[in-house]
PDB file of C-alpha atoms in Angstrom:
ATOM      1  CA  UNK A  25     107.263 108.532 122.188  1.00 83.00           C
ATOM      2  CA  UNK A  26     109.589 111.356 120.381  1.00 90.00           C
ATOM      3  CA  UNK A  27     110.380 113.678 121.545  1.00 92.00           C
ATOM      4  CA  UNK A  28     112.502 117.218 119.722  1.00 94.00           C
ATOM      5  CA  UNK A  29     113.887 119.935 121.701  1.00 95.00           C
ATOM      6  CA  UNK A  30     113.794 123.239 119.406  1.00 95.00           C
ATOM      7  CA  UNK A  31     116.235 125.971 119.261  1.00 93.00           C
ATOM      8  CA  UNK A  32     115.228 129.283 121.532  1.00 94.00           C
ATOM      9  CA  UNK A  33     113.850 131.471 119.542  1.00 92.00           C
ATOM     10  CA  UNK A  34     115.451 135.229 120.041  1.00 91.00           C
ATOM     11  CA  UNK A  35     113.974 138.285 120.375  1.00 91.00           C
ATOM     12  CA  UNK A  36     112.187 139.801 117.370  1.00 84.00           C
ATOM     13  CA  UNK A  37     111.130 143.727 117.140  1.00 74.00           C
ATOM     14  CA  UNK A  38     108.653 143.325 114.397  1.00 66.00           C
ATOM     15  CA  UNK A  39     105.296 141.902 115.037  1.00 61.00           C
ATOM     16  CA  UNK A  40     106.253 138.525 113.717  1.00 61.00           C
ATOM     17  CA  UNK A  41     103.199 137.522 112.396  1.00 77.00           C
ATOM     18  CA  UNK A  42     102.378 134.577 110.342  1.00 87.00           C
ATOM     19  CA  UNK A  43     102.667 134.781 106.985  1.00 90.00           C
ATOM     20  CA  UNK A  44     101.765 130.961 105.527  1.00 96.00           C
ATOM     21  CA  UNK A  45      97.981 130.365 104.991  1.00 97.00           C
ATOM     22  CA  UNK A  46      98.761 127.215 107.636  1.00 97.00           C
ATOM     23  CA  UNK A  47     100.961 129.536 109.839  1.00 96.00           C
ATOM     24  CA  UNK A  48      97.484 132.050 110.054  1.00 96.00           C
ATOM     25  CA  UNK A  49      95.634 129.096 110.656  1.00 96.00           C
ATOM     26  CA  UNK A  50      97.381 127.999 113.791  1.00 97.00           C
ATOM     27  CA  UNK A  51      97.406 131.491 115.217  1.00 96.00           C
ATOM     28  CA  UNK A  52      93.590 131.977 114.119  1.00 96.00           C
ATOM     29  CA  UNK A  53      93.187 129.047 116.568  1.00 96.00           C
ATOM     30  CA  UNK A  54      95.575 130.641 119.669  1.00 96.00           C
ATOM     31  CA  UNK A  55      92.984 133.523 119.196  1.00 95.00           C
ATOM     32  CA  UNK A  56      89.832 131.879 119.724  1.00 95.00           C
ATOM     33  CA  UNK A  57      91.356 130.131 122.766  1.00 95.00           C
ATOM     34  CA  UNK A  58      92.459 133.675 124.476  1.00 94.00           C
ATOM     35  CA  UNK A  59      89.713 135.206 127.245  1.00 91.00           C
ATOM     36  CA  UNK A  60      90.760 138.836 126.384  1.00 91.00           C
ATOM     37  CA  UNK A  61      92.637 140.697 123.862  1.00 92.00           C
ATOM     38  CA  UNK A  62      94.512 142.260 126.629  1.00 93.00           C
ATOM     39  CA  UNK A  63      95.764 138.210 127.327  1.00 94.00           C
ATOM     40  CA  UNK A  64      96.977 138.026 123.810  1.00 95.00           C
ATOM     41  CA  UNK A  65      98.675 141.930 123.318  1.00 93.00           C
ATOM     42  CA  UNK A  66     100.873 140.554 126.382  1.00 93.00           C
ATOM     43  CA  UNK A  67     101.526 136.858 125.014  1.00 94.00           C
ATOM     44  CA  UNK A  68     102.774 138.568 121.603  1.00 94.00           C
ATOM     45  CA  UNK A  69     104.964 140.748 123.085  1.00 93.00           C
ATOM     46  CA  UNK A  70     106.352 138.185 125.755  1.00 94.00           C
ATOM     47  CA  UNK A  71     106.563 135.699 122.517  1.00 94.00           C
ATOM     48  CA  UNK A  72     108.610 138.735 120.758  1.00 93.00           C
ATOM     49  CA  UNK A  73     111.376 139.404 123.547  1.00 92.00           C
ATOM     50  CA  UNK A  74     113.119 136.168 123.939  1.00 91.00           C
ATOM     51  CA  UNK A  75     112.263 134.977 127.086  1.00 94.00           C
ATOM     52  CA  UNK A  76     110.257 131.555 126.411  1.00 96.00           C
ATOM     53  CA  UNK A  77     113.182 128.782 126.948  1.00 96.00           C
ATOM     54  CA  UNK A  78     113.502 125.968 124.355  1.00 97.00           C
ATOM     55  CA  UNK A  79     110.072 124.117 123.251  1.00 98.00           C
ATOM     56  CA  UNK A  80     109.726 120.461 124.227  1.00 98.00           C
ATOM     57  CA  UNK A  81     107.255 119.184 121.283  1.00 98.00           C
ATOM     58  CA  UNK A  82     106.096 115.208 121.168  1.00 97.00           C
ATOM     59  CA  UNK A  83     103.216 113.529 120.052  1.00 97.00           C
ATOM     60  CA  UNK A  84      99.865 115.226 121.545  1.00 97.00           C
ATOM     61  CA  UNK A  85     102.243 117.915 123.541  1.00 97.00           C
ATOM     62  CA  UNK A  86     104.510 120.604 124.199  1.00 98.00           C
ATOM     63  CA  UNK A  87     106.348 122.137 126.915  1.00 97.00           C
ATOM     64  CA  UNK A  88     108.615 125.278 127.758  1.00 98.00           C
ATOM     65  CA  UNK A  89     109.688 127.388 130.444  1.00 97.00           C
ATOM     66  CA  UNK A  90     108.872 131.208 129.886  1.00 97.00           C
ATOM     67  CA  UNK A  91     110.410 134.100 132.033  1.00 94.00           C
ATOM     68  CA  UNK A  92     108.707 137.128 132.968  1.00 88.00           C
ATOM     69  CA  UNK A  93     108.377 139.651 135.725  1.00 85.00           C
ATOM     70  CA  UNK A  94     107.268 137.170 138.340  1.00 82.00           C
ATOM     71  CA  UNK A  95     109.981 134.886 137.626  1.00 91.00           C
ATOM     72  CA  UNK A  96     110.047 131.462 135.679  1.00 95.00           C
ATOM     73  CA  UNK A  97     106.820 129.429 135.008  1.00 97.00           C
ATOM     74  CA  UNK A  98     106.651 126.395 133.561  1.00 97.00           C
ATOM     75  CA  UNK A  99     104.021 125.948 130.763  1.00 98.00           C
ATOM     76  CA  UNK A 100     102.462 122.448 129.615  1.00 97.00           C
ATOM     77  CA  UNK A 101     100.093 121.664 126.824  1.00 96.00           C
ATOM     78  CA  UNK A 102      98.224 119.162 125.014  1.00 96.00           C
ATOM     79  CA  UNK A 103      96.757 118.907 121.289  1.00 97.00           C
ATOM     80  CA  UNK A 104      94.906 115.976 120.620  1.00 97.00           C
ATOM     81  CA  UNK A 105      96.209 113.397 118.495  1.00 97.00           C
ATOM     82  CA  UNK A 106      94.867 111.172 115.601  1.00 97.00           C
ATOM     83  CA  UNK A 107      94.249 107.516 116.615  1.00 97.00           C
ATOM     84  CA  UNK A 108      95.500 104.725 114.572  1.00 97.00           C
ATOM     85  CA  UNK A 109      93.468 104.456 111.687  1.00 97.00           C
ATOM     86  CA  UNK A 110      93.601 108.725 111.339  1.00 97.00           C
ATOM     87  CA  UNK A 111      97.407 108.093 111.789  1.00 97.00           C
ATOM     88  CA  UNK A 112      97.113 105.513 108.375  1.00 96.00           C
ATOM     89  CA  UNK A 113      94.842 107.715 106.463  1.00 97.00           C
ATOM     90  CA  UNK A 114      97.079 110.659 107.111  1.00 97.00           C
ATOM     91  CA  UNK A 115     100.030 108.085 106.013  1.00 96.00           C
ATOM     92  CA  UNK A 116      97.924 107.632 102.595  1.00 96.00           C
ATOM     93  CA  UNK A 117      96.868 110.850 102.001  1.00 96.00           C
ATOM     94  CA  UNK A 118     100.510 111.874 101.786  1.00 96.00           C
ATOM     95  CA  UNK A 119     101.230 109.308  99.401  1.00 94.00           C
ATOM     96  CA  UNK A 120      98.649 109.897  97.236  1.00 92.00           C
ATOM     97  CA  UNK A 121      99.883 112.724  95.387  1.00 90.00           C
ATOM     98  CA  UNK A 122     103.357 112.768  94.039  1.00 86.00           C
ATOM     99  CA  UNK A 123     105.260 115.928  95.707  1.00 93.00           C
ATOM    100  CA  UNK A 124     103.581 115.999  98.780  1.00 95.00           C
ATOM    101  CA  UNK A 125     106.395 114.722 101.076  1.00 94.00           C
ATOM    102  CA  UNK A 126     108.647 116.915  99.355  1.00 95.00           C
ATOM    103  CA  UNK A 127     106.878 119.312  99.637  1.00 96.00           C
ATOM    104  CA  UNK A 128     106.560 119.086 103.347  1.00 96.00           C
ATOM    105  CA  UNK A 129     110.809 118.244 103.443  1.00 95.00           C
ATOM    106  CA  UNK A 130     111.004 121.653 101.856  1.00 95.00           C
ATOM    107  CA  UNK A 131     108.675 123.477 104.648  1.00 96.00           C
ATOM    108  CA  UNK A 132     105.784 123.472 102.999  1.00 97.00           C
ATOM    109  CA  UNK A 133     102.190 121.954 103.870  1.00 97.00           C
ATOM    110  CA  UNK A 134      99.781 121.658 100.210  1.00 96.00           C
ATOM    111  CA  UNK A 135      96.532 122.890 100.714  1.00 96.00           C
ATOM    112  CA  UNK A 136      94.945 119.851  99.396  1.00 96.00           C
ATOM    113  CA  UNK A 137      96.734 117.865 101.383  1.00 97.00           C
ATOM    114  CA  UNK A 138      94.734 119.320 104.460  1.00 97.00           C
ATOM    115  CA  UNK A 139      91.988 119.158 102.407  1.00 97.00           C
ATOM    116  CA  UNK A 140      92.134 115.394 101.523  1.00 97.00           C
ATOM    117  CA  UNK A 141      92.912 114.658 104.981  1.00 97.00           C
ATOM    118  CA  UNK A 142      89.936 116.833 106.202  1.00 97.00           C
ATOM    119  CA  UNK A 143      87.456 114.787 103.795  1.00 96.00           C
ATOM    120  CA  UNK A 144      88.825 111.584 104.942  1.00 96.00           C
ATOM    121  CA  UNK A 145      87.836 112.448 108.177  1.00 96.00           C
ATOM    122  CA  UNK A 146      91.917 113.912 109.785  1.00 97.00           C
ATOM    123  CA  UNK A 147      92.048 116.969 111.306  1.00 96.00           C
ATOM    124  CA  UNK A 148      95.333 118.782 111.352  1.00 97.00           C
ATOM    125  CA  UNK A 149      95.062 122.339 112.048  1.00 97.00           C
ATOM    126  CA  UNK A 150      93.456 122.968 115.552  1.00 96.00           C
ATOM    127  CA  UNK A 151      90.933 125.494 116.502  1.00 95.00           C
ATOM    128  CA  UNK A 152      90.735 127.240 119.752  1.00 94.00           C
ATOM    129  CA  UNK A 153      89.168 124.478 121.679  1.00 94.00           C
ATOM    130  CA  UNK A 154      91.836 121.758 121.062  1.00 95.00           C
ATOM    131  CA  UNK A 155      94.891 123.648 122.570  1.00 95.00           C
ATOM    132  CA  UNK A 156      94.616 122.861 126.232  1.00 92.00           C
ATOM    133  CA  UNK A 157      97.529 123.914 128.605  1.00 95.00           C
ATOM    134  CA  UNK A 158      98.691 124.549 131.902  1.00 95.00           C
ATOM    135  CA  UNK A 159     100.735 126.490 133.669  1.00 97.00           C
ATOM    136  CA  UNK A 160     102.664 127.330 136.615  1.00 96.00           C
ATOM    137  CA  UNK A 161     101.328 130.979 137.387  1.00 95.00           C
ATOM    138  CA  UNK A 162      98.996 131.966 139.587  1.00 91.00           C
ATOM    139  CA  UNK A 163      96.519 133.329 136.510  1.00 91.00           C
ATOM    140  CA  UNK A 164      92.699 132.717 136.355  1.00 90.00           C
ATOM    141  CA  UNK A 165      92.964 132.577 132.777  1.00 88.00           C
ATOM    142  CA  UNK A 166      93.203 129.263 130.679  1.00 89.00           C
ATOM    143  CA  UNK A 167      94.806 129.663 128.783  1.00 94.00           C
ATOM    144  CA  UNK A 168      97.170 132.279 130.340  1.00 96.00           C
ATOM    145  CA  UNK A 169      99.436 134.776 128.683  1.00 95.00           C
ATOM    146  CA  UNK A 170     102.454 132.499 129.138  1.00 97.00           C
ATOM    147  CA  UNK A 171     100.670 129.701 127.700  1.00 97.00           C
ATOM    148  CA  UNK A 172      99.296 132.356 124.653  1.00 97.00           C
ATOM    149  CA  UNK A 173     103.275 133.260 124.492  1.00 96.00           C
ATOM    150  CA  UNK A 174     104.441 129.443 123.723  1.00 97.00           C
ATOM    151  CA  UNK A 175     101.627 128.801 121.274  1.00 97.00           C
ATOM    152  CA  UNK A 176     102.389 131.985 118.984  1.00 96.00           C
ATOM    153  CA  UNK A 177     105.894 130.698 118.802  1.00 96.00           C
ATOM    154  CA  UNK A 178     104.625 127.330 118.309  1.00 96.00           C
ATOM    155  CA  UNK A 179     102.952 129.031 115.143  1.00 95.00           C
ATOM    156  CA  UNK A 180     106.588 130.336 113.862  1.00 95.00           C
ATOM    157  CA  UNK A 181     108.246 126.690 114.329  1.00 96.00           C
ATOM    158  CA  UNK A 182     104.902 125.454 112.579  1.00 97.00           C
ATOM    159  CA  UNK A 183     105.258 127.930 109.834  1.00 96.00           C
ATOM    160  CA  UNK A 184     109.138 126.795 109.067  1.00 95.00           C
ATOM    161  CA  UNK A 185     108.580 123.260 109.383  1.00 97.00           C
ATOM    162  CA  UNK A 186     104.972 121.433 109.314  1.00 97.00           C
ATOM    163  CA  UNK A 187     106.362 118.593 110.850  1.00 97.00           C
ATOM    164  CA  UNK A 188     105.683 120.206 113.896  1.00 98.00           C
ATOM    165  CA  UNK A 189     101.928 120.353 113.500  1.00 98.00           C
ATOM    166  CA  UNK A 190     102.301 116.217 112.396  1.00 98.00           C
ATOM    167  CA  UNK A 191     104.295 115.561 115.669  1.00 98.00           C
ATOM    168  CA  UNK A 192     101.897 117.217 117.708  1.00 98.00           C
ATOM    169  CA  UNK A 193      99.164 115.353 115.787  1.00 97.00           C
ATOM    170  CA  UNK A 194     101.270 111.874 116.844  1.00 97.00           C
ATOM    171  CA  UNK A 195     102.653 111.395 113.604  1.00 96.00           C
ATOM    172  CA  UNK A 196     106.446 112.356 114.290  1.00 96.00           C
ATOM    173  CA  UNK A 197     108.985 112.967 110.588  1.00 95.00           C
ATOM    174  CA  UNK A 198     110.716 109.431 111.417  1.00 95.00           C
ATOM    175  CA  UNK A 199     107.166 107.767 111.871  1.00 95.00           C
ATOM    176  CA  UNK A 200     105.480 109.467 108.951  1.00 95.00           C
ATOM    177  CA  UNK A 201     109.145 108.846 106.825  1.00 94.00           C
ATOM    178  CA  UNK A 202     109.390 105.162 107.658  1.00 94.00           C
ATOM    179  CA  UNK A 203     105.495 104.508 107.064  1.00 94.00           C
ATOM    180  CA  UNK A 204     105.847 105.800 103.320  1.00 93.00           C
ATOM    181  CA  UNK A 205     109.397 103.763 102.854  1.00 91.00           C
ATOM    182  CA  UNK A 206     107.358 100.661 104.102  1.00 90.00           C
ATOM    183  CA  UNK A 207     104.344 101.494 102.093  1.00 84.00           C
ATOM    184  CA  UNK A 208     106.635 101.033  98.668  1.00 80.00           C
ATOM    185  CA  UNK A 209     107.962  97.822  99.549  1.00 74.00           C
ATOM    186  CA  UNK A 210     106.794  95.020  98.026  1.00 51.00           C
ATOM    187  CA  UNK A 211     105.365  92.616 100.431  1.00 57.00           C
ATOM    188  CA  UNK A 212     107.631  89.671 100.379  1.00 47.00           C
ATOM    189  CA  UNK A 213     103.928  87.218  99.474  1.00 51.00           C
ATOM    190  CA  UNK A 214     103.487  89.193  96.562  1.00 46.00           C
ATOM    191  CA  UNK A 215     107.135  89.317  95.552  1.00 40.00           C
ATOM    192  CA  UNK A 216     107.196  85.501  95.744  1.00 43.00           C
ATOM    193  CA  UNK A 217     103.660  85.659  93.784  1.00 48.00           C
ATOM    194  CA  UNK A 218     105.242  87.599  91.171  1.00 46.00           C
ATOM    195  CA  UNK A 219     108.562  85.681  90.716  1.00 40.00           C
ATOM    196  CA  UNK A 220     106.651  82.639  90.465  1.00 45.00           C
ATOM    197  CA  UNK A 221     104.920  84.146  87.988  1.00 50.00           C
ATOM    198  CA  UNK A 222     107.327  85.099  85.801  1.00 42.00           C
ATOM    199  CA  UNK A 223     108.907  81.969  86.117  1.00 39.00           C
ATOM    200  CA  UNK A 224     105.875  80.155  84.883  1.00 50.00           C
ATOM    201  CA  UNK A 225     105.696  82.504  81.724  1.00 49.00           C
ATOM    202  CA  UNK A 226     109.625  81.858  81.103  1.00 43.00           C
ATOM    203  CA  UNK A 227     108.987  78.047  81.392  1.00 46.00           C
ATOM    204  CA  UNK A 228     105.989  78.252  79.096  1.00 54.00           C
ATOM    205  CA  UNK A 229     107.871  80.250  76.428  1.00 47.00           C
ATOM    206  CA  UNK A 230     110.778  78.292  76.127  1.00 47.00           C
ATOM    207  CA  UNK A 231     108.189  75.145  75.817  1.00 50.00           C
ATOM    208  CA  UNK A 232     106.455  77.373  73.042  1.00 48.00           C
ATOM    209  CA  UNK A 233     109.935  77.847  71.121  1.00 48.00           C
ATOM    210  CA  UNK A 234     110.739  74.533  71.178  1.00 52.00           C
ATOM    211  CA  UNK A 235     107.308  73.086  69.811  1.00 49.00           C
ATOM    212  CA  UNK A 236     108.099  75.795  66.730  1.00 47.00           C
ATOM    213  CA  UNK A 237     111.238  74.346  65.924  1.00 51.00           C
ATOM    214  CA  UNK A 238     110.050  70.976  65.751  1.00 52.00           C
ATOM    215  CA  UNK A 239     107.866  70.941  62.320  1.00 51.00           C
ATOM    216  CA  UNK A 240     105.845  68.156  63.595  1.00 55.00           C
ATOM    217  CA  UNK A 241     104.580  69.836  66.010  1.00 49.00           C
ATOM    218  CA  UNK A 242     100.922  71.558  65.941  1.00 50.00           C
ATOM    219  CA  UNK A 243     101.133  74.636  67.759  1.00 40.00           C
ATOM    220  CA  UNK A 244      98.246  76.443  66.384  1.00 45.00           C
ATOM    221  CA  UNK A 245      95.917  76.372  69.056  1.00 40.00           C
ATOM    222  CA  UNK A 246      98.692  77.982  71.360  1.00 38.00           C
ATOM    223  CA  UNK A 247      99.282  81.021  69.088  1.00 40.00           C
TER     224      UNK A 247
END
């Protein structure tokens, strides 16, 4: 499992809100989760001073430690991840376009890439249901505004770099990176297949030139 520690994320006045169609996505989804708005006013503005440590992400979870009045809680959560075969679609979906990966190197996620992924049956942006967490506190509320807190800054990190949202999903950069360097190798069977083939062909045109240079020789029904 990989695992990436991010940087802390300091204090912001504005409102920080997403601004990527994915970014608004992702926080569309922290919104449905909430119980009350009140929940969420307080996780944006606890998100916006500073005080959520360092985010733990790996594949199908994050984790962080967020400071407020009451002291530190701990905050744990979970986003369910594709199983092997969505893991190998996803894999193909990004190869199937040229730009895609580069796309995603350079912080961007295509909109028809989710889309293609979607109709091939992969899920990548959540909705409210999927982000489970826990945490420390001693709030009803599941999740609770610490746990809102981590998710909206979640949606930042997700915004810079998608390869968050594919981590979380259990596809991690290196894993995703060495499936499509592995995908354009040439299976050593076929490479042998193919050198054997063009062996043959050499063979059989260099028989072909000699037959033309002897005059005896009908070649006709080879031409």
């Amino acid at each position: 499992m990989t695992r990436h520690l991010h940087p802390r994320i300091a204090p912001r006045r504005s409102t920080a809100r997403a601004t990527t169609w994915w970014g608004k996505a992702w926080v569309r989804a922290v919104e449905e989760s909430a119980f009350a708005h009140e929940d969420l006013a307080g996780a944006r503005k606890l998100a916006r001073s500073g005080r959520v440590g360092q985010i733990a992400v790996e594949e199908g979870g994050y984790y962080a430690a967020v400071e407020d009045e009451g002291g530190m809680v701990t905050v744990a959560g979970v986003l369910p991840v594709l199983d092997a075969d969505g893991r190998a679609t996803l894999v193909e979906v990004v190869a199937a376009e040229a730009g895609r990966i580069a796309a995603l190197m350079s912080g961007e996620l295509p909109h028809l890439l989710v889309e293609h992924a979607d109709e091939a049956g992969v899920e990548l942006l959540p909705y409210g249901g999927e982000l489970g967490s826990a945490c420390t506190c001693d709030a009803w509320a599941d999740p609770c505004r610490h746990a809102l807190a981590v998710l909206y800054q979640l949606a930042w990190l997700v915004e810079v770099d998608p390869f968050v949202l594919l981590h979380l999903r259990g596809l991690a950069r290196e894993e995703l990176l060495a499936r499509l360097h592995e995908r354009e190798q040439v299976p050593p069977e076929h490479a042998d297949g193919d050198l054997e083939s063009a062996l043959d062909a050499a063979l059989r045109a260099a028989r072909l030139l000699e037959l033309l240079d002897d005059p005896d020789s009908r070649v006709d029904h080879l031409l």
